Amino acid sequence: MIYPARFIVAAVLAMCSAATVSAAAWLGQPPEATDAPVDVAVVAANPERWLDQPVTVSGRITDVCTNRGCWAVFESGGETLRIVARDHGFVIPADVRGPAIAYGVVERKALSDDAARHLVDEDGADPALLDDPVEYRLIAGGVKLDREASD
């Protein structure tokens, strides 16, 4: 059977489009384990419990680094956690907002006074960070955007 060229082009484009959407769901690498995500509010409420442990977290992206897309802020229930791309291994688009999950390891980072001031002034961090310049964050191997929920 001979198919018209426009049919073949349309079929190829449809296959490519579907592959691009599903491949784009994860930025970075998907996790090896398939544990259920832990709500960001749970991790942020007691970050010491999660230190140096692999964990998958869920939340809502409220802010993204506009310089290099190297971090995002996840929020849930008024609690926030900065998600940092491990080794700048992937880029989070600056305009992304909405539900997402990320996996990685929680770390405790002592900040300089200048870094703390920058996070408060430029990135909207809690001003209490100036009194105790320590940030808990997830060093992420990957972030999965929930495109259906944010559309």
Short mmCIF file of C-alpha atoms in Angstrom, two decimals:
data_model
loop_
_atom_site.label_atom_id
_atom_site.label_comp_id
_atom_site.label_asym_id
_atom_site.label_seq_id
_atom_site.Cartn_x
_atom_site.Cartn_y
_atom_site.Cartn_z
CA MET A 1 0.00 0.00 0.00
CA ILE A 2 1.28 3.47 -0.83
CA TYR A 3 0.58 6.26 1.65
CA PRO A 4 0.44 9.92 0.67
CA ALA A 5 3.51 11.90 1.79
CA ARG A 6 1.44 14.16 4.05
CA PHE A 7 0.14 11.09 5.94
CA ILE A 8 3.69 9.84 6.54
CA VAL A 9 4.88 13.29 7.66
CA ALA A 10 1.92 13.63 10.03
CA ALA A 11 2.55 10.17 11.51
CA VAL A 12 6.25 10.87 12.06
CA LEU A 13 5.52 14.25 13.64
CA ALA A 14 2.95 12.69 15.96
CA MET A 15 5.43 10.04 17.09
CA CYS A 16 8.19 12.62 17.65
CA SER A 17 5.85 14.93 19.53
CA ALA A 18 4.70 12.14 21.88
CA ALA A 19 8.30 11.08 22.53
CA THR A 20 9.34 14.65 23.28
CA VAL A 21 6.54 15.24 25.77
CA SER A 22 7.18 12.03 27.72
CA ALA A 23 10.96 12.47 27.62
CA ALA A 24 10.62 16.05 28.83
CA ALA A 25 8.65 14.99 31.91
CA TRP A 26 11.90 14.37 33.83
CA LEU A 27 14.59 17.02 33.91
CA GLY A 28 17.79 15.22 34.83
CA GLN A 29 17.57 11.55 35.71
CA PRO A 30 14.55 9.67 37.06
CA PRO A 31 15.08 8.01 40.44
CA GLU A 32 16.09 4.36 40.62
CA ALA A 33 13.66 3.69 43.48
CA THR A 34 9.95 4.24 43.07
CA ASP A 35 9.16 5.29 46.64
CA ALA A 36 6.11 7.47 47.11
CA PRO A 37 7.03 11.17 47.29
CA VAL A 38 7.13 12.84 50.70
CA ASP A 39 5.38 16.19 50.94
CA VAL A 40 7.81 19.13 51.08
CA ALA A 41 6.04 20.38 54.22
CA VAL A 42 7.00 17.16 56.04
CA VAL A 43 10.67 17.44 55.04
CA ALA A 44 10.88 21.20 55.73
CA ALA A 45 9.27 20.81 59.17
CA ASN A 46 12.07 18.49 60.35
CA PRO A 47 14.95 18.63 57.84
CA GLU A 48 17.50 17.08 60.22
CA ARG A 49 15.57 13.80 60.04
CA TRP A 50 16.13 13.66 56.27
CA LEU A 51 19.80 14.76 56.14
CA ASP A 52 22.07 12.80 53.80
CA GLN A 53 19.25 10.43 52.82
CA PRO A 54 17.84 9.90 49.35
CA VAL A 55 14.24 11.08 49.23
CA THR A 56 11.62 11.95 46.64
CA VAL A 57 9.62 15.06 47.51
CA SER A 58 6.46 16.58 46.11
CA GLY A 59 5.37 20.18 46.12
CA ARG A 60 4.50 23.14 43.97
CA ILE A 61 7.20 25.09 42.15
CA THR A 62 6.83 28.74 43.14
CA ASP A 63 10.17 30.17 42.02
CA VAL A 64 13.02 29.21 39.68
CA CYS A 65 16.53 30.60 39.21
CA THR A 66 16.30 33.06 36.33
CA ASN A 67 20.05 33.11 35.82
CA ARG A 68 20.82 29.48 34.97
CA GLY A 69 17.77 27.43 35.97
CA CYS A 70 19.89 25.64 38.56
CA TRP A 71 17.34 25.70 41.39
CA ALA A 72 13.63 25.87 42.12
CA VAL A 73 11.65 26.47 45.27
CA PHE A 74 9.04 23.84 46.14
CA GLU A 75 6.21 24.88 48.47
CA SER A 76 3.52 23.00 50.32
CA GLY A 77 1.41 24.03 53.28
CA GLY A 78 3.39 27.25 53.72
CA GLU A 79 6.71 25.37 54.00
CA THR A 80 9.42 25.69 51.34
CA LEU A 81 12.48 23.75 50.24
CA ARG A 82 15.05 24.81 47.67
CA ILE A 83 15.71 22.14 45.05
CA VAL A 84 19.20 22.46 43.52
CA ALA A 85 20.26 20.66 40.33
CA ARG A 86 23.18 18.40 41.30
CA ASP A 87 26.36 19.46 39.47
CA HIS A 88 24.23 21.72 37.21
CA GLY A 89 23.20 18.44 35.53
CA PHE A 90 19.89 19.82 34.25
CA VAL A 91 18.11 23.12 33.78
CA ILE A 92 14.71 24.02 35.18
CA PRO A 93 12.90 26.41 32.81
CA ALA A 94 12.53 29.83 34.46
CA ASP A 95 8.83 30.10 33.63
CA VAL A 96 7.78 26.76 35.17
CA ARG A 97 5.31 26.88 38.05
CA GLY A 98 3.01 24.27 39.52
CA PRO A 99 3.08 20.70 40.83
CA ALA A 100 6.32 18.74 40.59
CA ILE A 101 8.40 16.07 42.28
CA ALA A 102 12.14 15.89 42.79
CA TYR A 103 14.50 13.29 44.12
CA GLY A 104 17.87 13.72 45.71
CA VAL A 105 19.60 14.08 49.07
CA VAL A 106 18.83 16.70 51.72
CA GLU A 107 21.86 18.72 52.80
CA ARG A 108 22.49 21.41 55.39
CA LYS A 109 24.34 24.39 53.93
CA ALA A 110 25.93 27.10 56.07
CA LEU A 111 25.66 30.39 54.20
CA SER A 112 27.80 33.48 54.27
CA ASP A 113 26.08 36.66 55.41
CA ASP A 114 26.16 37.93 51.81
CA ALA A 115 24.59 34.72 50.46
CA ALA A 116 21.85 34.86 53.11
CA ARG A 117 21.17 38.53 52.32
CA HIS A 118 20.95 37.68 48.60
CA LEU A 119 18.43 34.89 49.24
CA VAL A 120 16.27 37.20 51.36
CA ASP A 121 16.51 40.28 49.13
CA GLU A 122 16.52 38.70 45.69
CA ASP A 123 14.87 35.31 46.09
CA GLY A 124 12.21 35.97 48.71
CA ALA A 125 13.64 33.73 51.44
CA ASP A 126 12.39 34.08 55.00
CA PRO A 127 14.15 37.05 56.71
CA ALA A 128 14.85 34.76 59.70
CA LEU A 129 17.61 33.33 57.50
CA LEU A 130 19.65 36.44 58.33
CA ASP A 131 19.68 35.47 62.03
CA ASP A 132 20.69 31.85 61.36
CA PRO A 133 22.28 31.66 57.89
CA VAL A 134 21.71 27.94 57.33
CA GLU A 135 19.68 26.52 54.48
CA TYR A 136 18.36 23.00 54.12
CA ARG A 137 18.00 22.02 50.50
CA LEU A 138 17.58 19.02 48.29
CA ILE A 139 20.48 18.32 45.95
CA ALA A 140 18.46 16.81 43.13
CA GLY A 141 19.34 14.29 40.48
CA GLY A 142 16.08 15.06 38.72
CA VAL A 143 12.82 16.97 38.77
CA LYS A 144 9.58 15.79 37.21
CA LEU A 145 7.12 18.43 36.16
CA ASP A 146 3.43 17.59 36.42
CA ARG A 147 2.49 19.17 33.10
CA GLU A 148 -1.09 17.88 33.19
CA ALA A 149 -1.80 19.50 36.57
CA SER A 150 -0.23 22.82 35.57
CA ASP A 151 -1.93 23.11 32.15
#
